[in-house]
Coordinates of C-alpha atoms in Angstrom, one line a residue:
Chain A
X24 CA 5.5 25.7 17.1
X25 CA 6.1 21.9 17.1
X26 CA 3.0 19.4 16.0
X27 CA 1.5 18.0 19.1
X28 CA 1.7 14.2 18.0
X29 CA 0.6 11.0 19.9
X30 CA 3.2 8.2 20.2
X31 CA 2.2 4.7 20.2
X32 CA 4.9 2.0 20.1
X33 CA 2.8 -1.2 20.7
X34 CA 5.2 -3.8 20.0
X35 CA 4.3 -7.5 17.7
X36 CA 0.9 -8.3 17.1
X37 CA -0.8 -10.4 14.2
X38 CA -1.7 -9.1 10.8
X39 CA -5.5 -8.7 11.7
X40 CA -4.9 -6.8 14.9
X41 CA -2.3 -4.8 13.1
X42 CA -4.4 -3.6 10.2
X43 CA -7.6 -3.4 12.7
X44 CA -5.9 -1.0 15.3
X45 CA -4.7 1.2 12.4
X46 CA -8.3 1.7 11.3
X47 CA -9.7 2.0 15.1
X48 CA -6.9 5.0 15.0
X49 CA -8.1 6.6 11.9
X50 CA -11.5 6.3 13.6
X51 CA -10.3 7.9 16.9
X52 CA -8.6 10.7 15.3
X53 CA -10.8 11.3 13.2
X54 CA -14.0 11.8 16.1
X55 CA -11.3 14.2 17.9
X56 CA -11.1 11.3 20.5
X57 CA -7.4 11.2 20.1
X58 CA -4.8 13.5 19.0
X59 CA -2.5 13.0 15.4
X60 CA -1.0 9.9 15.7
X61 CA 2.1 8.0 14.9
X62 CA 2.4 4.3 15.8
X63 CA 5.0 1.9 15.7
X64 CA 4.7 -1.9 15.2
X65 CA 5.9 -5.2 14.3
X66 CA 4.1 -8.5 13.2
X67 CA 4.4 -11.9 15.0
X68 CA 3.4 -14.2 12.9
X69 CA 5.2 -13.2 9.8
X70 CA 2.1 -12.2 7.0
X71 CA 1.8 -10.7 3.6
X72 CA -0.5 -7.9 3.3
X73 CA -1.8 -6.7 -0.1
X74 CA -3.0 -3.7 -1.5
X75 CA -6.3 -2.6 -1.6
X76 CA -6.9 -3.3 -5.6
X77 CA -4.6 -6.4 -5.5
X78 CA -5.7 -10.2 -6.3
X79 CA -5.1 -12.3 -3.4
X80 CA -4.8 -15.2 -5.3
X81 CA -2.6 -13.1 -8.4
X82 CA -0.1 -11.8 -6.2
X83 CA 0.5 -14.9 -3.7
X84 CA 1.1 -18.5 -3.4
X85 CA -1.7 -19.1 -1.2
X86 CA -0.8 -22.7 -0.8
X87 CA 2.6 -21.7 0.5
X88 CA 1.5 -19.2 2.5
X89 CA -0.7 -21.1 4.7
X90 CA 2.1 -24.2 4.8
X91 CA 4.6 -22.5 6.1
X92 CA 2.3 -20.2 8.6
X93 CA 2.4 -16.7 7.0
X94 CA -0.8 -14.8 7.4
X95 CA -2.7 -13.0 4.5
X96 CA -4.1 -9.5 4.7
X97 CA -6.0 -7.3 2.5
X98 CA -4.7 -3.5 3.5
X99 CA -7.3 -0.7 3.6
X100 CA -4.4 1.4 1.7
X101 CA -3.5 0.6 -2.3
X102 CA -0.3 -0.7 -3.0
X103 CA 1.7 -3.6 -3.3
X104 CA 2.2 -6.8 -1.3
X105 CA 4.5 -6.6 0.5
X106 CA 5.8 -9.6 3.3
X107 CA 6.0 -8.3 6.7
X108 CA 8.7 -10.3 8.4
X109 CA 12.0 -8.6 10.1
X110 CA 10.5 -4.9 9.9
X111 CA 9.5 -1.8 11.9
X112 CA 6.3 -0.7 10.3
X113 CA 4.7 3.0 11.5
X114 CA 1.4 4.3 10.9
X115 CA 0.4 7.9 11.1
X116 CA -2.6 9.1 11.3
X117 CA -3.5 13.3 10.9
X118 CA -6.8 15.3 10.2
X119 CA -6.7 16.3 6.4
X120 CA -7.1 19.8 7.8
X121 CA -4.2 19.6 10.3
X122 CA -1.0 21.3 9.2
X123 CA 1.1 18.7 8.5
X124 CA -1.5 17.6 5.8
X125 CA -0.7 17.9 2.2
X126 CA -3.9 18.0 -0.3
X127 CA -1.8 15.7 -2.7
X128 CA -1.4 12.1 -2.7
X129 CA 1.8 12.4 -4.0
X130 CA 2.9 15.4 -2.2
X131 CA 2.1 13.9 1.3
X132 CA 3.8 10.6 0.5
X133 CA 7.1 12.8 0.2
X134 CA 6.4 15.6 2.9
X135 CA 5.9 12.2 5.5
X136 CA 8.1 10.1 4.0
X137 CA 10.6 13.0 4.8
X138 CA 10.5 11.6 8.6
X139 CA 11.5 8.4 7.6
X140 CA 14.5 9.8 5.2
X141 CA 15.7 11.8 8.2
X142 CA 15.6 8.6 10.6
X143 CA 17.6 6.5 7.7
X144 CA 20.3 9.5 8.0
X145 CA 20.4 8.9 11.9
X146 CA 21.0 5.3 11.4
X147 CA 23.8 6.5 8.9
X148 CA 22.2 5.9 5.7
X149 CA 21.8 8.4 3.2
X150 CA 18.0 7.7 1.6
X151 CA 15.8 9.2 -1.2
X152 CA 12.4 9.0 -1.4
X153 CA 11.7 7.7 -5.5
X154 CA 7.8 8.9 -6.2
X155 CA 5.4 7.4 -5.9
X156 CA 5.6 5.8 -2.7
X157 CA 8.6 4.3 -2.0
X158 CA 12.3 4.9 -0.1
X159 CA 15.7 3.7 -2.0
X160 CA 19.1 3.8 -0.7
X161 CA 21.7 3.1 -3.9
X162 CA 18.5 2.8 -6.3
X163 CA 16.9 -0.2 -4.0
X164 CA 14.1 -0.3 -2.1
X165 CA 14.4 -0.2 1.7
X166 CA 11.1 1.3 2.5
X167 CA 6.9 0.9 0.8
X168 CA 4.4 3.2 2.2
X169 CA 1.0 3.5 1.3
X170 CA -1.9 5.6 1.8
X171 CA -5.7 6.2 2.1
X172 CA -7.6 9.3 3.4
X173 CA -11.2 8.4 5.3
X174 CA -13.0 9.7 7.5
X175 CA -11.3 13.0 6.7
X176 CA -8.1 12.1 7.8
X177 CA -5.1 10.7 6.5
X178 CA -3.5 7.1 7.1
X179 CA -0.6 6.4 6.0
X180 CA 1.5 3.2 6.4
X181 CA 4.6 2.1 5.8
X182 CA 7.9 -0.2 6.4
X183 CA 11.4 -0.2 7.0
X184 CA 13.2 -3.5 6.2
X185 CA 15.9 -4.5 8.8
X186 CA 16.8 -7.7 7.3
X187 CA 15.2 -9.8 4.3
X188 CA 15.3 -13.1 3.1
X189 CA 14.9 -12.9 -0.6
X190 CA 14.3 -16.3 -1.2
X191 CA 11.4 -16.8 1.4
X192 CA 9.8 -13.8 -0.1
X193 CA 10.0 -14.6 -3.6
X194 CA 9.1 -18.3 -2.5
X195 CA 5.6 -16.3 -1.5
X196 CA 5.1 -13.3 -4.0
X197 CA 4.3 -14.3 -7.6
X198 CA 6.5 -12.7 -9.5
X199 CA 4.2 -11.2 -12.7
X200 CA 4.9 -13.4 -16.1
X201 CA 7.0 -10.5 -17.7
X202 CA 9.4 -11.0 -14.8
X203 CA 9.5 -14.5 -14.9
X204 CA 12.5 -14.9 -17.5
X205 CA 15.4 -15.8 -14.5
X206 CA 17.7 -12.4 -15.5
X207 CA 14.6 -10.8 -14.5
X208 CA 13.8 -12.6 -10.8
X209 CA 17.3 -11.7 -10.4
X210 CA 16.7 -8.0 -11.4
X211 CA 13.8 -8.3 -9.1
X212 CA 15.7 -10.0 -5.9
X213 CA 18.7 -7.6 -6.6
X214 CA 16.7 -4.2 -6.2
X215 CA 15.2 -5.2 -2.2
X216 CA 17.4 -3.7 0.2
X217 CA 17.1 -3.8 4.1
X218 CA 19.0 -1.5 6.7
X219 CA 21.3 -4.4 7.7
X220 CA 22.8 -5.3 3.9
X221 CA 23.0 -1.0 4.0
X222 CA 25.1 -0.7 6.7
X223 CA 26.4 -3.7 7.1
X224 CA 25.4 -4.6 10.4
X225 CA 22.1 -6.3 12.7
X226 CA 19.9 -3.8 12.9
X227 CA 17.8 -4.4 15.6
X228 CA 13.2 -3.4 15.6
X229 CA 14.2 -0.9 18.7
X230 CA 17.3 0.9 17.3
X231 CA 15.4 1.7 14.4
X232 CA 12.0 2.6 16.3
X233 CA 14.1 5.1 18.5
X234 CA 15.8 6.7 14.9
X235 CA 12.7 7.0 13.1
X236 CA 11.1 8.5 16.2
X237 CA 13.6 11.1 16.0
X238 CA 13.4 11.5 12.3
X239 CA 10.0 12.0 12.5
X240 CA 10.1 14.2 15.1
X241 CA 12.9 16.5 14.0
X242 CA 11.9 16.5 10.1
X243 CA 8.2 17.2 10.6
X244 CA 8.5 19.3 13.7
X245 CA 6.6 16.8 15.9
X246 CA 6.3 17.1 19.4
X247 CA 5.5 13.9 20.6
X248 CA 3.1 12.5 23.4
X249 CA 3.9 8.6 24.4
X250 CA 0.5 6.9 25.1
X251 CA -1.0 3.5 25.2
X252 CA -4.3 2.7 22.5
X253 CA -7.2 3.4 24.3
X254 CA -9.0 0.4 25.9
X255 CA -11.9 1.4 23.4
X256 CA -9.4 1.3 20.1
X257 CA -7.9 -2.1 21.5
X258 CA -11.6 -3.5 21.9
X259 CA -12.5 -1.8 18.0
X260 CA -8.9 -3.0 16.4
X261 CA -10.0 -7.0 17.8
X262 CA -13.3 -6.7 16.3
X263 CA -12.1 -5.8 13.1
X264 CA -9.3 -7.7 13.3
X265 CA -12.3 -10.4 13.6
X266 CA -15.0 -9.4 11.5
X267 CA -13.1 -8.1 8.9
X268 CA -9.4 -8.0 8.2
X269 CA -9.4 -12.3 8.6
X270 CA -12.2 -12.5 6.8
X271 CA -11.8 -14.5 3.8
X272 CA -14.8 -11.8 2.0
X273 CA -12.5 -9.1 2.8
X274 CA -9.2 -11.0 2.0
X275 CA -10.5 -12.3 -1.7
X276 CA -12.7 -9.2 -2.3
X277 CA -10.7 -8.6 -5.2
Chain B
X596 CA -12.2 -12.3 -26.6
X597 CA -11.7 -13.1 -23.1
X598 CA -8.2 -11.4 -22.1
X599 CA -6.0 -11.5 -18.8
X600 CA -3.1 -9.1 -19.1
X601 CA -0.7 -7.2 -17.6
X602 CA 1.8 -4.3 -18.0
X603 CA 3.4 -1.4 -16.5
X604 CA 2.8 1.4 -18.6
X605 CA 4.7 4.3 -18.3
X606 CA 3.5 6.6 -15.4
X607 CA 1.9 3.2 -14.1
X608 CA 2.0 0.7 -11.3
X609 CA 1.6 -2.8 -12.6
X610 CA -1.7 -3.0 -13.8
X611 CA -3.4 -6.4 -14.0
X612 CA -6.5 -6.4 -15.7
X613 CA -9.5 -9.1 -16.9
X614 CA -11.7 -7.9 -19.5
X615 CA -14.3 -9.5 -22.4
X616 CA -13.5 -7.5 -25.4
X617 CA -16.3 -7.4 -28.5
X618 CA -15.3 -7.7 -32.0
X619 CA -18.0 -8.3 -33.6
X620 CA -19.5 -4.8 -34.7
X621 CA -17.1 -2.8 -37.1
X622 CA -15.0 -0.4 -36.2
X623 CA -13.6 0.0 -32.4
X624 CA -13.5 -3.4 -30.3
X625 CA -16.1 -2.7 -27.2
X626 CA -14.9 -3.4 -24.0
X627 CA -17.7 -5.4 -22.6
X628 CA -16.6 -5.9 -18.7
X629 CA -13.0 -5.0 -16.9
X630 CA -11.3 -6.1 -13.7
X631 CA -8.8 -4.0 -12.5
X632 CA -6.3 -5.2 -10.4
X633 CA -2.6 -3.4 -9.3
X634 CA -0.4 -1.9 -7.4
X635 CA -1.9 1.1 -7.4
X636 CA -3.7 4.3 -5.8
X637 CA -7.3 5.3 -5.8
X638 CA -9.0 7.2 -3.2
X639 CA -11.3 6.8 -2.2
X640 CA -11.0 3.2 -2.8
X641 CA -14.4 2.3 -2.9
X642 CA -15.6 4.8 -5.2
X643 CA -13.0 3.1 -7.4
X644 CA -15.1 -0.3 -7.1
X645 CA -17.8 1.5 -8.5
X646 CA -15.8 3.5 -11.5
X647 CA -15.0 -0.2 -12.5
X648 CA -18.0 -1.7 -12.0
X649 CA -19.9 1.1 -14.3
X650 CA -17.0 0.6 -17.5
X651 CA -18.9 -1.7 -19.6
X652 CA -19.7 -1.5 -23.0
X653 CA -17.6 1.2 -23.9
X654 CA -15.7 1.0 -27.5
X655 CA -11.8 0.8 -26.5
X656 CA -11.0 4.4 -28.3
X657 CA -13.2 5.8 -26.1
X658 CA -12.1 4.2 -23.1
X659 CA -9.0 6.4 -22.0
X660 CA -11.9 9.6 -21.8
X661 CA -14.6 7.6 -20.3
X662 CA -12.4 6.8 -17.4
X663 CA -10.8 9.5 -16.5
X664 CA -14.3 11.7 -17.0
X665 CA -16.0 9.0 -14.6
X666 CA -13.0 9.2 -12.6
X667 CA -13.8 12.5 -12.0
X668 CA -17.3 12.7 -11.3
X669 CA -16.5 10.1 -8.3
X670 CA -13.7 13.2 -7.4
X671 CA -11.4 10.0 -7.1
X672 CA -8.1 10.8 -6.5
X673 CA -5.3 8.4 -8.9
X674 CA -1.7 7.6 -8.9
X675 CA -0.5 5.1 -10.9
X676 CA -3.6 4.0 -12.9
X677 CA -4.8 6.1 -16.3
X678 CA -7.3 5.6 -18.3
X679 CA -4.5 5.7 -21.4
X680 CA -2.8 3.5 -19.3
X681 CA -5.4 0.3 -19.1
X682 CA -5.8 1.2 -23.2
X683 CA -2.0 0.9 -23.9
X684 CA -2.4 -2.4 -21.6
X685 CA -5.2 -3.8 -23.1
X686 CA -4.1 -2.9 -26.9
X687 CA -0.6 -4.7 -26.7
X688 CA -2.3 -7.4 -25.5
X689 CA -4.8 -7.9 -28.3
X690 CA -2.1 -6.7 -30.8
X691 CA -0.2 -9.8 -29.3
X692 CA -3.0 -12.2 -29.5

């Protein structure tokens, strides 16, 4: 019997609101306000989030950053940075007692990733997912995902690249010492992939919404109600967005 | 010895760490204080702020069982991060300095 499953496709928002209205999910899910949830989203302005455990100030050109108007966020979710600019990013949110739950970290990243694998393959792309957390098509990255479990419930995050600019981003990220030797950058630059150098074509945020809708749906057996956020998660997701994820305590914790 | 390194052990995320390592008593060097920073997975995440915040003054060769028993007492859940793994980093660092 298919996973009942809450859709929510809410469009471009900021990094704050994005990261707060994730957490105001995991919240509402995880009171039994709300059922499972899969979101959809996008970021306007372009920002860098960072993994839970990361160094702000290690990871990113900080100075850059604010120049040229790119947010930075501190994820509730480990990981790495990564720079959110021409992407679908999804969110899912399910009870760590709910069926499509697996008791793993490493097991869950592949049984959900499996959605996103099966939406690559209805865009025409044939996809792995490569342990621990990530998708590659031909070896390179197209897709970082990332996961915490609170509240009893699992969160999991994630994106799919449509288009990259390689120099912007590595104009952004430091790229760690060992790396720095120019074969390596290169190394580094060559193995970032986005669904538009795969297939050789503009791949727009709602072709690929409607793909990995279906790839969730048909590869995890979901069964999928389309919803707005509650006015109550919109109101939480502003005040974290607020009090926390633009705070520079929460953004230079580590 | 105050040390900032990195490396990507194998089995590991990139690991970034900060620690004041003791020399000065024979035998093992003593890890005084570590910072751990990385790409990596730790759930519950906070509980891992407080594994790190409790690894001081432990001699490096025990280290690798310290963490991972302290790591378990928190029922912290890792991927990407080892307690071998932050040894191998640190130890090819002060091998290198």
């Amino acid at each position: 019997m298919p996973h009942k499953i809450r859709l929510l496709e809410t469009g471009f928002a900021d990094a704050y609101f994005n990261m707060g209205l994730d957490e105001a999910i995991l919240e509402s899910v995880s009171r039994g306000d709300a059922l499972p949830t899969l979101r959809f989203y996008g970021w306007n302005p372009k920002a860098i989030s960072i993994g839970y455990f990361q160094g702000a100030r290690q990871e990113l050109d900080v100075k850059a950053c604010s120049s040229k108007g790119v947010d930075i966020v501190r994820r509730i979710t480990g990981g790495g940075a990564v720079f959110h600019d021409s992407e679908l990013t999804y969110s899912i949110v399910i009870p760590e007692t709910h069926p499509l739950a697996r008791a793993s970290i490493i097991d869950s990243y592949g049984w959900i990733c499996s959605g996103l694998v099966r939406g690559f393959e209805i865009l025409g792309l044939k996809t792995q997912f490569s342990p621990i957390n990530d998708i590659v098509w031909e070896g390179k990255k197209i897709s970082g995902n990332a996961q915490t479990r609170r509240l009893s419930c699992i969160l999991q995050h994630g994106t799919v690249l449509l288009d990259v600019d390689v120099d912007e981003m590595f104009s952004l990220l430091l790229v760690p010492k060992e790396k720095a030797a120019g074969k390596m950058i290169a190394d580094v630059k060559e193995r970032v992939c986005s669904l538009s150098i795969a297939l050789g074509r503009k791949v727009g945020f709602k072709e690929t919404q409607d793909a990995m809708r279906q790839g969730f749906g048909q590869a995890l057996d979901m069964d999928f109600s389309k919803e707005e956020p509650r006015a109550g998660e919109v109101e939480r997701a502003c005040r974290l967005g607020t009090e926390k994820f633009s705070s520079e305590s929460w953004i230079y914790k580590r | 010895m105050h040390l900032f390194c990195q490396g990507k052990p194998p089995g590991s995320k990139l690991l970034r760490l900060e620690a004041e390592i003791d020399f000065s008593k024979p035998g093992s060097p003593v890890v005084r204080e570590i910072t751990i920073h990385g790409d990596f997975f730790a759930i519950p995440e906070e509980a891992f702020d407080t594994l790190e915040s409790s690894l001081k003054n432990i001699p490096l060769e025990d280290f690798a069982q310290v963490f991972e028993a302290r790591a378990k007492e928190l029922r912290l859940q890792l991927a990407g991060i080892s307690g071998e793994g932050i040894v191998a980093v640190l130890r090819s660092s002060i091998d290198a300095a």
